[in-house]
């Protein structure tokens, strides 16, 4: 589960672990990720933490490979991570835009691709991409957020068509 040191990602990871999954949470925030793992392990849940910077080229693939090493297999990938500041129309910057795309769209696709590659031999996997109402409806959220979530929605549809057999 990417972006799982807090918020929605942490809730997803906790619930999956409560259902018996060996969950790997990935996040760039090492302090919060480590604390999340300690808290959840104290409840008797099985989780590991992978520090992952999904904004760098190859970050998604490295994260998937680390999860596979820790658990022996990857059955489900939850692309939840997002990046960038909540900047308005006139405040949006190229740096913020690039970060939002790198994490919310590019890394999600390449993590999905890496997961599918691992699973071709096993016969299948599940990929959950967390999008937002901003993917289909205009809000006052950052323009980079809208673009990354819209792109992720369409990548999800593409993965369903092209990756469906896996």
Coordinates of C-alpha atoms in Angstrom, one line a residue:
X1 CA 0.0 0.0 0.0
X2 CA 1.7 3.2 -1.1
X3 CA 1.4 6.4 0.9
X4 CA 0.4 4.3 3.9
X5 CA 2.3 6.1 6.7
X6 CA -0.9 8.0 7.5
X7 CA -4.4 8.8 6.3
X8 CA -6.4 6.7 3.8
X9 CA -3.4 4.5 3.0
X10 CA -2.8 3.6 6.7
X11 CA -6.5 2.8 7.1
X12 CA -6.3 0.5 4.0
X13 CA -3.2 -1.2 5.3
X14 CA -4.6 -1.7 8.7
X15 CA -7.8 -3.2 7.4
X16 CA -6.0 -5.6 5.0
X17 CA -3.8 -6.7 7.9
X18 CA -6.8 -7.2 10.1
X19 CA -8.2 -9.5 7.4
X20 CA -5.1 -11.6 7.6
X21 CA -2.9 -10.2 4.9
X22 CA 0.9 -9.7 5.3
X23 CA 0.9 -6.0 4.3
X24 CA 3.8 -3.9 3.2
X25 CA 3.3 -0.2 3.6
X26 CA 5.5 2.2 1.5
X27 CA 6.0 5.8 2.2
X28 CA 8.6 8.5 1.8
X29 CA 8.1 9.6 5.4
X30 CA 10.4 7.2 7.3
X31 CA 9.5 8.5 10.8
X32 CA 5.7 8.1 10.3
X33 CA 6.0 4.8 8.5
X34 CA 8.2 3.3 11.2
X35 CA 5.7 4.6 13.9
X36 CA 2.7 3.2 11.9
X37 CA 4.4 -0.2 11.7
X38 CA 5.2 -0.3 15.4
X39 CA 1.6 0.7 16.3
X40 CA 0.0 -1.9 14.1
X41 CA 2.4 -4.7 15.1
X42 CA 1.6 -3.9 18.7
X43 CA -2.0 -4.9 17.8
X44 CA -0.6 -8.3 16.6
X45 CA -0.9 -7.5 12.9
X46 CA 1.7 -8.6 10.3
X47 CA 3.1 -5.6 8.4
X48 CA 6.4 -4.4 7.1
X49 CA 7.6 -0.9 6.1
X50 CA 9.5 0.0 2.9
X51 CA 10.8 3.5 2.7
X52 CA 10.0 4.5 -0.8
X53 CA 10.5 7.7 -2.8
X54 CA 8.0 7.2 -5.6
X55 CA 8.9 10.6 -7.1
X56 CA 12.2 9.3 -8.4
X57 CA 12.5 7.2 -11.6
X58 CA 12.2 3.6 -10.7
X59 CA 10.7 4.3 -7.3
X60 CA 7.6 2.2 -7.9
X61 CA 9.5 -0.8 -9.3
X62 CA 12.0 -0.7 -6.4
X63 CA 9.1 -0.6 -3.9
X64 CA 7.3 -3.6 -5.5
X65 CA 10.6 -5.6 -5.6
X66 CA 11.2 -4.8 -1.9
X67 CA 7.6 -5.9 -1.0
X68 CA 8.1 -9.2 -2.9
X69 CA 11.4 -9.9 -1.0
X70 CA 9.7 -9.2 2.3
X71 CA 6.6 -11.3 1.8
X72 CA 7.7 -13.8 -0.9
X73 CA 4.9 -12.6 -3.2
X74 CA 2.7 -9.7 -4.2
X75 CA -1.0 -10.4 -4.6
X76 CA -2.4 -6.9 -4.3
X77 CA -1.0 -3.5 -5.1
X78 CA -2.8 -0.4 -3.7
X79 CA -1.6 2.8 -5.4
X80 CA -2.7 5.4 -2.9
X81 CA 0.3 7.8 -2.7
X82 CA -0.1 11.3 -3.8
X83 CA 2.3 14.2 -3.7
X84 CA 2.4 17.9 -4.2
X85 CA 0.9 20.9 -2.4
X86 CA -2.7 22.0 -2.6
X87 CA -2.0 25.0 -4.8
X88 CA -4.7 27.0 -6.6
X89 CA -4.9 28.0 -10.2
X90 CA -2.6 31.0 -10.0
X91 CA -0.3 29.4 -7.4
X92 CA 0.4 26.1 -9.2
X93 CA 4.1 25.6 -10.1
X94 CA 5.9 23.4 -12.5
X95 CA 7.8 21.7 -9.6
X96 CA 4.5 20.9 -7.8
X97 CA 3.0 19.7 -11.0
X98 CA 5.9 17.4 -11.8
X99 CA 5.9 16.0 -8.2
X100 CA 2.2 15.3 -8.4
X101 CA 2.6 13.5 -11.8
X102 CA 5.7 11.6 -10.7
X103 CA 4.0 10.1 -7.6
X104 CA 0.3 10.0 -8.4
X105 CA 0.5 8.9 -12.0
X106 CA 4.0 7.8 -13.2
X107 CA 5.0 5.7 -10.2
X108 CA 1.5 4.2 -9.9
X109 CA 1.7 3.0 -13.5
X110 CA 5.2 1.6 -13.2
X111 CA 4.4 -0.1 -9.9
X112 CA 1.4 -1.7 -11.5
X113 CA 3.6 -2.8 -14.4
X114 CA 6.1 -4.3 -12.1
X115 CA 3.4 -6.1 -10.1
X116 CA 1.9 -7.5 -13.3
X117 CA 5.3 -8.7 -14.4
X118 CA 5.7 -10.5 -11.1
X119 CA 2.3 -12.1 -11.3
X120 CA 2.4 -13.3 -14.9
X121 CA 4.0 -16.5 -13.7
X122 CA 1.6 -16.9 -10.7
X123 CA -1.5 -16.4 -12.7
X124 CA -2.8 -13.1 -11.4
X125 CA -2.9 -10.1 -9.1
X126 CA -5.1 -7.3 -8.0
X127 CA -4.4 -3.6 -8.5
X128 CA -6.3 -0.9 -6.7
X129 CA -5.7 2.7 -7.8
X130 CA -7.1 5.2 -5.4
X131 CA -8.5 8.2 -7.3
X132 CA -10.8 11.0 -6.3
X133 CA -14.0 12.8 -7.3
X134 CA -11.5 15.3 -8.8
X135 CA -10.8 12.7 -11.5
X136 CA -14.2 13.3 -13.0
X137 CA -15.5 16.6 -11.5
X138 CA -13.9 20.0 -11.2
X139 CA -13.3 21.1 -7.6
X140 CA -11.0 23.8 -6.2
X141 CA -8.3 21.2 -5.5
X142 CA -4.9 21.8 -7.1
X143 CA -4.9 21.5 -10.9
X144 CA -2.0 19.1 -10.7
X145 CA -4.1 16.9 -8.3
X146 CA -7.0 16.9 -10.9
X147 CA -4.7 16.0 -13.7
X148 CA -2.9 13.2 -11.8
X149 CA -6.2 11.7 -10.5
X150 CA -7.8 11.9 -14.0
X151 CA -4.8 10.3 -15.5
X152 CA -4.8 7.6 -12.9
X153 CA -8.5 6.9 -13.6
X154 CA -7.7 6.4 -17.2
X155 CA -4.6 4.3 -16.5
X156 CA -6.8 2.1 -14.3
X157 CA -9.2 1.6 -17.3
X158 CA -6.2 0.8 -19.5
X159 CA -4.8 -1.7 -17.0
X160 CA -8.2 -3.4 -16.9
X161 CA -8.2 -3.8 -20.7
X162 CA -4.5 -4.6 -21.3
X163 CA -3.8 -6.3 -17.9
X164 CA -7.1 -8.1 -17.5
X165 CA -5.7 -11.5 -18.5
X166 CA -3.3 -11.2 -15.5

